[in-house]
Coordinates of N, CA and C in Angstrom, one line a residue:
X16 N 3.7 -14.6 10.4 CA 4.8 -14.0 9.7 C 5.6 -13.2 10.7
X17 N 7.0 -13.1 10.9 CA 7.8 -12.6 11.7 C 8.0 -11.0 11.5
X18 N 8.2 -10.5 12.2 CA 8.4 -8.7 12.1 C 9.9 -8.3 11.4
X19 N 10.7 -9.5 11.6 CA 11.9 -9.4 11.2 C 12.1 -9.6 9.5
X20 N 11.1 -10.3 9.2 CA 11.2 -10.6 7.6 C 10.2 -9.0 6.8
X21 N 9.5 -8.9 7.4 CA 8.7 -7.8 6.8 C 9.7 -6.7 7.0
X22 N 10.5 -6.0 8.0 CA 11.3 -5.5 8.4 C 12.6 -5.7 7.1
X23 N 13.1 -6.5 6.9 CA 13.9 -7.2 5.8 C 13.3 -6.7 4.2
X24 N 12.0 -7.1 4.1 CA 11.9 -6.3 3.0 C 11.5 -4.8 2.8
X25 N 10.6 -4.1 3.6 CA 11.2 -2.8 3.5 C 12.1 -2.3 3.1
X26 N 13.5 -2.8 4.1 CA 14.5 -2.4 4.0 C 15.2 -2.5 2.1
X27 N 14.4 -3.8 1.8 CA 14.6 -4.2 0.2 C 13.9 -3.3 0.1
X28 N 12.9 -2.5 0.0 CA 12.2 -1.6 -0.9 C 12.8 -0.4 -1.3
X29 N 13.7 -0.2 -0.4 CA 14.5 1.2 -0.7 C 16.0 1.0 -1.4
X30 N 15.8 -0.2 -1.6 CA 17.3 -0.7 -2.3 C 17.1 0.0 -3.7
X31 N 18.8 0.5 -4.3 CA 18.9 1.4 -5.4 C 18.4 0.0 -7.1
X32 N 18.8 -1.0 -6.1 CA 18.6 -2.3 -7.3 C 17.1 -1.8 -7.6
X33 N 16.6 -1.9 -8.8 CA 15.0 -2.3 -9.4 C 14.6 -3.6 -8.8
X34 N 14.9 -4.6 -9.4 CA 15.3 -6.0 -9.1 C 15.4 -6.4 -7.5
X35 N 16.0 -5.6 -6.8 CA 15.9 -5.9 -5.2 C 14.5 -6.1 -4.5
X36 N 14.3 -4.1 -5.2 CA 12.9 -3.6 -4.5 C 11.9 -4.5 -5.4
X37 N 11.7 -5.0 -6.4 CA 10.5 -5.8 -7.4 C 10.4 -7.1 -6.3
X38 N 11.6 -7.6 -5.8 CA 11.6 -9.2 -5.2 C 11.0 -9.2 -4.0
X39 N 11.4 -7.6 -3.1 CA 10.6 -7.4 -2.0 C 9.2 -7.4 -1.8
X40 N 9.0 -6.4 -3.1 CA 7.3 -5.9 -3.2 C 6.6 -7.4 -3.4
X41 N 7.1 -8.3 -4.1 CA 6.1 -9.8 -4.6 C 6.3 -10.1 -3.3
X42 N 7.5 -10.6 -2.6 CA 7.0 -10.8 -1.4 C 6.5 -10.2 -0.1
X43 N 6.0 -9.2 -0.1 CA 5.2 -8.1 0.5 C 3.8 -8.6 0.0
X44 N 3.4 -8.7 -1.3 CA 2.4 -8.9 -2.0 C 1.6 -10.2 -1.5
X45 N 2.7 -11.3 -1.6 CA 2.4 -12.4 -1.5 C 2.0 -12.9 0.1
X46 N 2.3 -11.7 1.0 CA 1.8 -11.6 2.6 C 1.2 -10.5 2.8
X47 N 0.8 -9.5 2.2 CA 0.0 -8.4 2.5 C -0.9 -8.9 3.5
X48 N -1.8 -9.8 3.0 CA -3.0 -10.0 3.9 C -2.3 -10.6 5.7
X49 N -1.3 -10.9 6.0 CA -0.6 -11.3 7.1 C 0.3 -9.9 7.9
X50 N 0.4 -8.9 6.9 CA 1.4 -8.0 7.2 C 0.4 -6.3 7.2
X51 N -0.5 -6.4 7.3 CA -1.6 -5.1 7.1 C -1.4 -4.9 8.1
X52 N -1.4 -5.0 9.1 CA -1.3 -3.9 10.0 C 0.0 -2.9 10.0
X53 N 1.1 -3.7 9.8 CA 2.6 -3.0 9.8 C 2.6 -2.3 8.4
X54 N 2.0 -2.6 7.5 CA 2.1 -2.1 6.0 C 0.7 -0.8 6.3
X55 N 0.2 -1.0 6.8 CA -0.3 0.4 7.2 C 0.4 1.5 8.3
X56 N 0.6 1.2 8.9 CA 1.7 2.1 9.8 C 2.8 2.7 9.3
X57 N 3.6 1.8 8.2 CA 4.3 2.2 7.5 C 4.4 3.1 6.7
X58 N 3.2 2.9 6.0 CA 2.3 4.0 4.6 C 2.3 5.3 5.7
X59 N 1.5 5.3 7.0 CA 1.6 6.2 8.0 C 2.5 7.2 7.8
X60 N 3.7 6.4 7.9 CA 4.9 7.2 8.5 C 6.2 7.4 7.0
X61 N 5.7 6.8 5.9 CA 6.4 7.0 5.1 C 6.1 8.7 4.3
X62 N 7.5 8.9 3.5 CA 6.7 10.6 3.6 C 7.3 10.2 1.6
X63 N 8.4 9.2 0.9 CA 8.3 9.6 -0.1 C 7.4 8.8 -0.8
X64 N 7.0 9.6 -1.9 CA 5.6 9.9 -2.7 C 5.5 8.1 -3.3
X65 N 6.6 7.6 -4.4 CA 6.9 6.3 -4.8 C 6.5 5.7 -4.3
X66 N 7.1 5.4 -2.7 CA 6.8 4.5 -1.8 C 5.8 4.2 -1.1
X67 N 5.0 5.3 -1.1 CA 3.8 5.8 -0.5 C 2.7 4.8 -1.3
X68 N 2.9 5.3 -2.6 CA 1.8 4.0 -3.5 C 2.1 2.7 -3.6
X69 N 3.5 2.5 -3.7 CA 3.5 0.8 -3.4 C 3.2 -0.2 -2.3
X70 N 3.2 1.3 -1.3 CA 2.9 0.6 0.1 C 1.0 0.5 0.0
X71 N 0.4 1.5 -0.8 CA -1.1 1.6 -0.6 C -1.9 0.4 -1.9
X72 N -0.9 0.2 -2.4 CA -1.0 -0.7 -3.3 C -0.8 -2.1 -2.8
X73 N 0.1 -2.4 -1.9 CA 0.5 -3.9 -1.3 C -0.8 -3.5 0.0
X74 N -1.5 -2.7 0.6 CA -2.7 -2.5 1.4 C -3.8 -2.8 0.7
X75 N -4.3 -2.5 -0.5 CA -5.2 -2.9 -1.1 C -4.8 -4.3 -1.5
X76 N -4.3 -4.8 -1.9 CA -4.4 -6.2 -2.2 C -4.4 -7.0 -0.9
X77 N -4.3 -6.7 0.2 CA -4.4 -7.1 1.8 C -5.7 -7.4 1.7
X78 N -6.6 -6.9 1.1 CA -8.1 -6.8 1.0 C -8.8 -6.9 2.4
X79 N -8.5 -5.7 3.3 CA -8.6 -5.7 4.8 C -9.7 -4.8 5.2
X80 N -10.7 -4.8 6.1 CA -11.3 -3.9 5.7 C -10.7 -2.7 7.3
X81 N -9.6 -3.5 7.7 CA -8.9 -2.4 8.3 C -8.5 -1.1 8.1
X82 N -8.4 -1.5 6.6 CA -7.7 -0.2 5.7 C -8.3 0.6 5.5
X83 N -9.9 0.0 5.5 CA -11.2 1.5 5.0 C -10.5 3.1 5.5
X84 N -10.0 3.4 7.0 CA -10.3 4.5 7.0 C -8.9 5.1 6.2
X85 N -7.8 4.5 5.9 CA -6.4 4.4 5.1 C -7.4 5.0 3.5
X86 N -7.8 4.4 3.3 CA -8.6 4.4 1.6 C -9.6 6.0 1.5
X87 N -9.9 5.6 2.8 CA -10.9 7.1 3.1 C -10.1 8.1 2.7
X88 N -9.1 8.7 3.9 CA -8.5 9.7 4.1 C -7.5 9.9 2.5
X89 N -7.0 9.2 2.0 CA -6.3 9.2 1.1 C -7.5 9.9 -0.4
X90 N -8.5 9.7 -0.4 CA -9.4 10.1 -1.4 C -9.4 11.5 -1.5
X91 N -9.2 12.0 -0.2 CA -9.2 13.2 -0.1 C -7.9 14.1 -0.3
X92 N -6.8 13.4 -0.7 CA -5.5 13.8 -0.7 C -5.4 14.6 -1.8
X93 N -3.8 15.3 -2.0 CA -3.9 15.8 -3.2 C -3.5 15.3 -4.4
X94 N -2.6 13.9 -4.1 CA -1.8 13.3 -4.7 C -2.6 12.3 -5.4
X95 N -2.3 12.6 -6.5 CA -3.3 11.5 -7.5 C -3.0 9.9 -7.6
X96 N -1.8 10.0 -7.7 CA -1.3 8.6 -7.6 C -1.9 7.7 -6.4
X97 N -2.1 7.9 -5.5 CA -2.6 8.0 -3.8 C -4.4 7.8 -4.0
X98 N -4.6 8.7 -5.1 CA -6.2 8.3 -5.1 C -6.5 7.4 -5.9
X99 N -5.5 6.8 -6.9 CA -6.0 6.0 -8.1 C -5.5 4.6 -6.9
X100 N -5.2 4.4 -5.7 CA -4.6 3.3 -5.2 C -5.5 3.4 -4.1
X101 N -6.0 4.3 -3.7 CA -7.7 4.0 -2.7 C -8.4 3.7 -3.1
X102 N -8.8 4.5 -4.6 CA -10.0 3.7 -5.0 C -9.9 2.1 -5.6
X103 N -8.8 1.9 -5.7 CA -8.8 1.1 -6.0 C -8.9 -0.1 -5.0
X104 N -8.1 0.4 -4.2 CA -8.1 -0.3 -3.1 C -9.8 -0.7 -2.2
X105 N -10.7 0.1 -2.3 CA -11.9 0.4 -1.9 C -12.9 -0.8 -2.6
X106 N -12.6 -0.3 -4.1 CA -12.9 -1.7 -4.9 C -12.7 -2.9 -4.4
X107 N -11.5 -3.0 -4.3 CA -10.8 -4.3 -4.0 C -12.0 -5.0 -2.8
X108 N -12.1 -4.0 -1.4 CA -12.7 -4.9 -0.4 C -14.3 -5.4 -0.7
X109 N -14.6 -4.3 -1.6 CA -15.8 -4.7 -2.5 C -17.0 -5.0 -0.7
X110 N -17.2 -4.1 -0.4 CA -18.3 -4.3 0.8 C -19.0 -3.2 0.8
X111 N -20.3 -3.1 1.4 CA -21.0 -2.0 1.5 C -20.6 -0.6 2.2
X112 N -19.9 -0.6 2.9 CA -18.9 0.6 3.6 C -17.7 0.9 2.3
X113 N -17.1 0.3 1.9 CA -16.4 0.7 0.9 C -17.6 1.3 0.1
X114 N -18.4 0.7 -0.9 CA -19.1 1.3 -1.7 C -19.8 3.0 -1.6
X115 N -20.1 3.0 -0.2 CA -20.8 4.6 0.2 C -19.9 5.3 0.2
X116 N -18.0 4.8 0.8 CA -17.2 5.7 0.0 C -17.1 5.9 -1.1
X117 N -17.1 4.9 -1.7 CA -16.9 5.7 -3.7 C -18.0 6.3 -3.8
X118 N -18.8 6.2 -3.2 CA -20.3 6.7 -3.7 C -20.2 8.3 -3.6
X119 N -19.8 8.5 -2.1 CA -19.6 10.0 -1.9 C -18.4 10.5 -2.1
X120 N -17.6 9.7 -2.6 CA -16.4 10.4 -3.3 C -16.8 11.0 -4.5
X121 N -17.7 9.9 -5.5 CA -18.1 10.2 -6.9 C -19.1 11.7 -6.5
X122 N -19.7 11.6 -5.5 CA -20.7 12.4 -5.5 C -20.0 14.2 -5.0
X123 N -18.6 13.8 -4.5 CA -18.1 14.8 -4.2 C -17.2 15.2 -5.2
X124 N -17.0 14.6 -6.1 CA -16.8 14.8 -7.5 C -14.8 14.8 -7.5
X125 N -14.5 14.1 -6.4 CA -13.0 13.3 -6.0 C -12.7 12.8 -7.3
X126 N -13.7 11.4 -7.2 CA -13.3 10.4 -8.7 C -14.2 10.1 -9.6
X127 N -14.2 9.8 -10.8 CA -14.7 9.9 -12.1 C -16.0 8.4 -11.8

């Protein structure tokens, strides 16, 4: 996948259209697993809150286990929206390293 098309939709994500940003995120979605690395950098450097989950949201369906320490650190955040999209995301890669994080998240009394 080209840097230029990923690049292209971003740029759609911030569009005021609904309908813009919905056609970007499917296609975001439908390449997550091709585009995790730049969709993590991005979450990185992104600072609004909205965007922040759709981007941690198109990472979890990447189903990468790049993202573990992305999923990690975010558990710990303050932002709820952000933890209901790690854990979920954590689920998603469904492996033994994910698991011991929910484990000690649950155990640290993070999530339910």
């Amino acid at each position: 996948m080209s840097r230029r098309r990923f690049d292209q939709a971003m740029e759609k994500m911030r569009d005021p259209d609904v309908r813009v940003r919905e056609h970007a995120f499917d296609f975001l979605r439908e390449h997550a697993d091709a585009y995790v690395d730049e969709l993590i950098a991005q979450f990185r450097a992104e600072e609004d809150l909205d965007l922040r989950c759709r981007l941690l949201e198109l990472i979890a369906e990447a189903r990468s286990a790049k993202a573990l320490e992305v999923f990690r650190d975010e558990l710990h955040g303050m932002d709820e929206p952000l933890r209901f999209w790690a854990t979920r995301g954590l689920e998603m890669l469904d492996s033994r390293e994910a698991e011991r994080v929910l484990d000690g998240a649950r155990a640290d009394g993070l999530i339910a």
